[in-house]
Amino acid sequence: IDRNNFTASQVRQLALLFAFESNKLDLAKYAYHKTVDKNNYFVVYDVFSFSRSKEELVDYTRKY
């Protein structure tokens, strides 16, 4: 992730590779800074099963 830029759709696909919600959330937060189309980041939210995870990601992206 550090050496590449991603689209929001690519981040979504990467997050789907993880089984645990916390790992998905960590990846989504970390990859946000390397995402070229941050205005489309909403596509990442649907990979989460729990609304709390979605809310945490929304709060995180609003700060940055």
PDB file of N, CA and C in Angstrom:
ATOM      1  N   ILE A   1       0.830  -1.195   0.000  1.00  0.00           N
ATOM      2  CA  ILE A   1       0.000   0.000   0.000  1.00  0.00           C
ATOM      3  C   ILE A   1       0.867   1.248   0.000  1.00  0.00           C
ATOM      4  N   ASP A   2       1.954   1.209   0.720  1.00  0.00           N
ATOM      5  CA  ASP A   2       2.802   2.394   0.837  1.00  0.00           C
ATOM      6  C   ASP A   2       3.367   2.859  -0.496  1.00  0.00           C
ATOM      7  N   ARG A   3       3.574   1.950  -1.408  1.00  0.00           N
ATOM      8  CA  ARG A   3       4.228   2.294  -2.675  1.00  0.00           C
ATOM      9  C   ARG A   3       3.262   2.530  -3.826  1.00  0.00           C
ATOM     10  N   ASN A   4       1.972   2.429  -3.576  1.00  0.00           N
ATOM     11  CA  ASN A   4       0.992   2.548  -4.652  1.00  0.00           C
ATOM     12  C   ASN A   4      -0.146   3.472  -4.261  1.00  0.00           C
ATOM     13  N   ASN A   5      -0.851   3.921  -5.266  1.00  0.00           N
ATOM     14  CA  ASN A   5      -2.098   4.640  -5.074  1.00  0.00           C
ATOM     15  C   ASN A   5      -3.225   3.719  -5.513  1.00  0.00           C
ATOM     16  N   PHE A   6      -4.407   3.945  -4.943  1.00  0.00           N
ATOM     17  CA  PHE A   6      -5.533   3.059  -5.207  1.00  0.00           C
ATOM     18  C   PHE A   6      -6.794   3.860  -5.494  1.00  0.00           C
ATOM     19  N   THR A   7      -7.711   3.209  -6.174  1.00  0.00           N
ATOM     20  CA  THR A   7      -9.055   3.763  -6.286  1.00  0.00           C
ATOM     21  C   THR A   7      -9.856   3.224  -5.100  1.00  0.00           C
ATOM     22  N   ALA A   8     -10.968   3.851  -4.818  1.00  0.00           N
ATOM     23  CA  ALA A   8     -11.831   3.375  -3.738  1.00  0.00           C
ATOM     24  C   ALA A   8     -12.313   1.952  -4.014  1.00  0.00           C
ATOM     25  N   SER A   9     -12.579   1.642  -5.252  1.00  0.00           N
ATOM     26  CA  SER A   9     -13.019   0.286  -5.608  1.00  0.00           C
ATOM     27  C   SER A   9     -11.932  -0.748  -5.328  1.00  0.00           C
ATOM     28  N   GLN A  10     -10.697  -0.377  -5.564  1.00  0.00           N
ATOM     29  CA  GLN A  10      -9.591  -1.292  -5.279  1.00  0.00           C
ATOM     30  C   GLN A  10      -9.439  -1.515  -3.774  1.00  0.00           C
ATOM     31  N   VAL A  11      -9.623  -0.472  -2.998  1.00  0.00           N
ATOM     32  CA  VAL A  11      -9.568  -0.614  -1.546  1.00  0.00           C
ATOM     33  C   VAL A  11     -10.694  -1.541  -1.081  1.00  0.00           C
ATOM     34  N   ARG A  12     -11.856  -1.391  -1.672  1.00  0.00           N
ATOM     35  CA  ARG A  12     -12.994  -2.259  -1.352  1.00  0.00           C
ATOM     36  C   ARG A  12     -12.636  -3.721  -1.618  1.00  0.00           C
ATOM     37  N   GLN A  13     -12.048  -3.985  -2.766  1.00  0.00           N
ATOM     38  CA  GLN A  13     -11.669  -5.353  -3.123  1.00  0.00           C
ATOM     39  C   GLN A  13     -10.622  -5.914  -2.156  1.00  0.00           C
ATOM     40  N   LEU A  14      -9.674  -5.097  -1.766  1.00  0.00           N
ATOM     41  CA  LEU A  14      -8.666  -5.534  -0.795  1.00  0.00           C
ATOM     42  C   LEU A  14      -9.315  -5.857   0.556  1.00  0.00           C
ATOM     43  N   ALA A  15     -10.223  -5.010   0.989  1.00  0.00           N
ATOM     44  CA  ALA A  15     -10.885  -5.222   2.279  1.00  0.00           C
ATOM     45  C   ALA A  15     -11.695  -6.515   2.290  1.00  0.00           C
ATOM     46  N   LEU A  16     -12.255  -6.869   1.163  1.00  0.00           N
ATOM     47  CA  LEU A  16     -13.042  -8.100   1.078  1.00  0.00           C
ATOM     48  C   LEU A  16     -12.191  -9.355   1.278  1.00  0.00           C
ATOM     49  N   LEU A  17     -10.886  -9.238   1.161  1.00  0.00           N
ATOM     50  CA  LEU A  17      -9.994 -10.372   1.362  1.00  0.00           C
ATOM     51  C   LEU A  17      -9.832 -10.732   2.836  1.00  0.00           C
ATOM     52  N   PHE A  18     -10.201  -9.824   3.717  1.00  0.00           N
ATOM     53  CA  PHE A  18     -10.054 -10.043   5.149  1.00  0.00           C
ATOM     54  C   PHE A  18     -11.329 -10.609   5.750  1.00  0.00           C
ATOM     55  N   ALA A  19     -11.163 -11.520   6.692  1.00  0.00           N
ATOM     56  CA  ALA A  19     -12.320 -12.146   7.347  1.00  0.00           C
ATOM     57  C   ALA A  19     -12.803 -11.330   8.542  1.00  0.00           C
ATOM     58  N   PHE A  20     -11.872 -10.721   9.242  1.00  0.00           N
ATOM     59  CA  PHE A  20     -12.238 -10.012  10.472  1.00  0.00           C
ATOM     60  C   PHE A  20     -12.535  -8.549  10.218  1.00  0.00           C
ATOM     61  N   GLU A  21     -13.591  -8.077  10.850  1.00  0.00           N
ATOM     62  CA  GLU A  21     -14.046  -6.694  10.719  1.00  0.00           C
ATOM     63  C   GLU A  21     -12.950  -5.707  11.101  1.00  0.00           C
ATOM     64  N   SER A  22     -12.237  -5.983  12.168  1.00  0.00           N
ATOM     65  CA  SER A  22     -11.194  -5.065  12.630  1.00  0.00           C
ATOM     66  C   SER A  22     -10.063  -4.939  11.611  1.00  0.00           C
ATOM     67  N   ASN A  23      -9.732  -6.024  10.943  1.00  0.00           N
ATOM     68  CA  ASN A  23      -8.687  -5.976   9.914  1.00  0.00           C
ATOM     69  C   ASN A  23      -9.158  -5.169   8.707  1.00  0.00           C
ATOM     70  N   LYS A  24     -10.405  -5.343   8.324  1.00  0.00           N
ATOM     71  CA  LYS A  24     -10.975  -4.563   7.223  1.00  0.00           C
ATOM     72  C   LYS A  24     -10.920  -3.077   7.545  1.00  0.00           C
ATOM     73  N   LEU A  25     -11.288  -2.750   8.775  1.00  0.00           N
ATOM     74  CA  LEU A  25     -11.309  -1.348   9.192  1.00  0.00           C
ATOM     75  C   LEU A  25      -9.905  -0.755   9.210  1.00  0.00           C
ATOM     76  N   ASP A  26      -8.954  -1.498   9.731  1.00  0.00           N
ATOM     77  CA  ASP A  26      -7.565  -1.029   9.740  1.00  0.00           C
ATOM     78  C   ASP A  26      -7.068  -0.771   8.325  1.00  0.00           C
ATOM     79  N   LEU A  27      -7.349  -1.696   7.419  1.00  0.00           N
ATOM     80  CA  LEU A  27      -6.932  -1.525   6.034  1.00  0.00           C
ATOM     81  C   LEU A  27      -7.605  -0.303   5.408  1.00  0.00           C
ATOM     82  N   ALA A  28      -8.894  -0.165   5.610  1.00  0.00           N
ATOM     83  CA  ALA A  28      -9.643   0.949   5.012  1.00  0.00           C
ATOM     84  C   ALA A  28      -9.126   2.295   5.501  1.00  0.00           C
ATOM     85  N   LYS A  29      -8.801   2.380   6.775  1.00  0.00           N
ATOM     86  CA  LYS A  29      -8.250   3.621   7.312  1.00  0.00           C
ATOM     87  C   LYS A  29      -6.866   3.896   6.729  1.00  0.00           C
ATOM     88  N   TYR A  30      -6.037   2.887   6.714  1.00  0.00           N
ATOM     89  CA  TYR A  30      -4.664   3.051   6.227  1.00  0.00           C
ATOM     90  C   TYR A  30      -4.634   3.413   4.747  1.00  0.00           C
ATOM     91  N   ALA A  31      -5.477   2.759   3.967  1.00  0.00           N
ATOM     92  CA  ALA A  31      -5.474   2.973   2.517  1.00  0.00           C
ATOM     93  C   ALA A  31      -6.128   4.289   2.112  1.00  0.00           C
ATOM     94  N   TYR A  32      -6.897   4.883   2.993  1.00  0.00           N
ATOM     95  CA  TYR A  32      -7.595   6.125   2.652  1.00  0.00           C
ATOM     96  C   TYR A  32      -6.623   7.204   2.182  1.00  0.00           C
ATOM     97  N   HIS A  33      -5.485   7.276   2.810  1.00  0.00           N
ATOM     98  CA  HIS A  33      -4.498   8.309   2.467  1.00  0.00           C
ATOM     99  C   HIS A  33      -3.845   8.076   1.109  1.00  0.00           C
ATOM    100  N   LYS A  34      -3.946   6.871   0.600  1.00  0.00           N
ATOM    101  CA  LYS A  34      -3.361   6.531  -0.697  1.00  0.00           C
ATOM    102  C   LYS A  34      -4.420   6.384  -1.783  1.00  0.00           C
ATOM    103  N   THR A  35      -5.632   6.833  -1.490  1.00  0.00           N
ATOM    104  CA  THR A  35      -6.748   6.703  -2.430  1.00  0.00           C
ATOM    105  C   THR A  35      -6.857   7.960  -3.281  1.00  0.00           C
ATOM    106  N   VAL A  36      -6.934   7.756  -4.585  1.00  0.00           N
ATOM    107  CA  VAL A  36      -6.943   8.886  -5.510  1.00  0.00           C
ATOM    108  C   VAL A  36      -8.327   9.487  -5.716  1.00  0.00           C
ATOM    109  N   ASP A  37      -9.368   8.719  -5.425  1.00  0.00           N
ATOM    110  CA  ASP A  37     -10.732   9.225  -5.610  1.00  0.00           C
ATOM    111  C   ASP A  37     -11.503   9.158  -4.287  1.00  0.00           C
ATOM    112  N   LYS A  38     -11.046   9.943  -3.334  1.00  0.00           N
ATOM    113  CA  LYS A  38     -11.626   9.923  -1.992  1.00  0.00           C
ATOM    114  C   LYS A  38     -13.129  10.220  -1.989  1.00  0.00           C
ATOM    115  N   ASN A  39     -13.598  10.965  -2.973  1.00  0.00           N
ATOM    116  CA  ASN A  39     -15.035  11.272  -3.045  1.00  0.00           C
ATOM    117  C   ASN A  39     -15.874  10.023  -3.332  1.00  0.00           C
ATOM    118  N   ASN A  40     -15.261   8.931  -3.738  1.00  0.00           N
ATOM    119  CA  ASN A  40     -15.968   7.671  -3.993  1.00  0.00           C
ATOM    120  C   ASN A  40     -15.756   6.653  -2.882  1.00  0.00           C
ATOM    121  N   TYR A  41     -15.183   7.070  -1.773  1.00  0.00           N
ATOM    122  CA  TYR A  41     -14.828   6.125  -0.711  1.00  0.00           C
ATOM    123  C   TYR A  41     -16.050   5.445  -0.085  1.00  0.00           C
ATOM    124  N   PHE A  42     -17.211   5.985  -0.331  1.00  0.00           N
ATOM    125  CA  PHE A  42     -18.438   5.372   0.181  1.00  0.00           C
ATOM    126  C   PHE A  42     -18.598   3.925  -0.283  1.00  0.00           C
ATOM    127  N   VAL A  43     -17.973   3.539  -1.390  1.00  0.00           N
ATOM    128  CA  VAL A  43     -18.088   2.149  -1.873  1.00  0.00           C
ATOM    129  C   VAL A  43     -17.410   1.169  -0.925  1.00  0.00           C
ATOM    130  N   VAL A  44     -16.510   1.657  -0.102  1.00  0.00           N
ATOM    131  CA  VAL A  44     -15.809   0.793   0.850  1.00  0.00           C
ATOM    132  C   VAL A  44     -16.722   0.438   2.028  1.00  0.00           C
ATOM    133  N   TYR A  45     -17.662   1.287   2.357  1.00  0.00           N
ATOM    134  CA  TYR A  45     -18.493   1.094   3.546  1.00  0.00           C
ATOM    135  C   TYR A  45     -19.286  -0.205   3.523  1.00  0.00           C
ATOM    136  N   ASP A  46     -19.670  -0.670   2.366  1.00  0.00           N
ATOM    137  CA  ASP A  46     -20.539  -1.859   2.324  1.00  0.00           C
ATOM    138  C   ASP A  46     -19.811  -3.173   2.599  1.00  0.00           C
ATOM    139  N   VAL A  47     -18.502  -3.144   2.797  1.00  0.00           N
ATOM    140  CA  VAL A  47     -17.784  -4.379   3.136  1.00  0.00           C
ATOM    141  C   VAL A  47     -17.937  -4.717   4.616  1.00  0.00           C
ATOM    142  N   PHE A  48     -18.479  -3.788   5.390  1.00  0.00           N
ATOM    143  CA  PHE A  48     -18.594  -3.988   6.829  1.00  0.00           C
ATOM    144  C   PHE A  48     -19.949  -4.568   7.215  1.00  0.00           C
ATOM    145  N   SER A  49     -19.907  -5.479   8.162  1.00  0.00           N
ATOM    146  CA  SER A  49     -21.122  -6.120   8.656  1.00  0.00           C
ATOM    147  C   SER A  49     -21.773  -5.318   9.775  1.00  0.00           C
ATOM    148  N   PHE A  50     -20.956  -4.583  10.504  1.00  0.00           N
ATOM    149  CA  PHE A  50     -21.458  -3.867  11.673  1.00  0.00           C
ATOM    150  C   PHE A  50     -21.514  -2.368  11.402  1.00  0.00           C
ATOM    151  N   SER A  51     -22.615  -1.765  11.811  1.00  0.00           N
ATOM    152  CA  SER A  51     -22.787  -0.334  11.579  1.00  0.00           C
ATOM    153  C   SER A  51     -21.736   0.478  12.334  1.00  0.00           C
ATOM    154  N   ARG A  52     -21.287  -0.021  13.470  1.00  0.00           N
ATOM    155  CA  ARG A  52     -20.263   0.695  14.239  1.00  0.00           C
ATOM    156  C   ARG A  52     -18.970   0.838  13.434  1.00  0.00           C
ATOM    157  N   SER A  53     -18.608  -0.182  12.690  1.00  0.00           N
ATOM    158  CA  SER A  53     -17.403  -0.119  11.853  1.00  0.00           C
ATOM    159  C   SER A  53     -17.577   0.911  10.752  1.00  0.00           C
ATOM    160  N   LYS A  54     -18.741   0.924  10.136  1.00  0.00           N
ATOM    161  CA  LYS A  54     -19.026   1.912   9.089  1.00  0.00           C
ATOM    162  C   LYS A  54     -18.948   3.319   9.653  1.00  0.00           C
ATOM    163  N   GLU A  55     -19.554   3.514  10.818  1.00  0.00           N
ATOM    164  CA  GLU A  55     -19.547   4.834  11.449  1.00  0.00           C
ATOM    165  C   GLU A  55     -18.133   5.277  11.791  1.00  0.00           C
ATOM    166  N   GLU A  56     -17.338   4.342  12.282  1.00  0.00           N
ATOM    167  CA  GLU A  56     -15.957   4.675  12.629  1.00  0.00           C
ATOM    168  C   GLU A  56     -15.160   5.089  11.389  1.00  0.00           C
ATOM    169  N   LEU A  57     -15.380   4.408  10.281  1.00  0.00           N
ATOM    170  CA  LEU A  57     -14.691   4.773   9.045  1.00  0.00           C
ATOM    171  C   LEU A  57     -15.175   6.120   8.522  1.00  0.00           C
ATOM    172  N   VAL A  58     -16.464   6.364   8.590  1.00  0.00           N
ATOM    173  CA  VAL A  58     -17.001   7.660   8.166  1.00  0.00           C
ATOM    174  C   VAL A  58     -16.382   8.780   9.004  1.00  0.00           C
ATOM    175  N   ASP A  59     -16.348   8.592  10.312  1.00  0.00           N
ATOM    176  CA  ASP A  59     -15.733   9.600  11.190  1.00  0.00           C
ATOM    177  C   ASP A  59     -14.268   9.813  10.841  1.00  0.00           C
ATOM    178  N   TYR A  60     -13.567   8.733  10.581  1.00  0.00           N
ATOM    179  CA  TYR A  60     -12.151   8.815  10.243  1.00  0.00           C
ATOM    180  C   TYR A  60     -11.943   9.604   8.943  1.00  0.00           C
ATOM    181  N   THR A  61     -12.718   9.300   7.934  1.00  0.00           N
ATOM    182  CA  THR A  61     -12.536   9.973   6.641  1.00  0.00           C
ATOM    183  C   THR A  61     -12.934  11.438   6.708  1.00  0.00           C
ATOM    184  N   ARG A  62     -13.846  11.780   7.574  1.00  0.00           N
ATOM    185  CA  ARG A  62     -14.230  13.189   7.731  1.00  0.00           C
ATOM    186  C   ARG A  62     -13.111  14.016   8.346  1.00  0.00           C
ATOM    187  N   LYS A  63     -12.326  13.383   9.204  1.00  0.00           N
ATOM    188  CA  LYS A  63     -11.213  14.085   9.851  1.00  0.00           C
ATOM    189  C   LYS A  63     -10.083  14.385   8.875  1.00  0.00           C
ATOM    190  N   TYR A  64      -9.951  13.527   7.849  1.00  0.00           N
ATOM    191  CA  TYR A  64      -8.852  13.676   6.907  1.00  0.00           C
ATOM    192  C   TYR A  64      -9.388  13.969   5.549  1.00  0.00           C
TER     193      TYR A  64
END
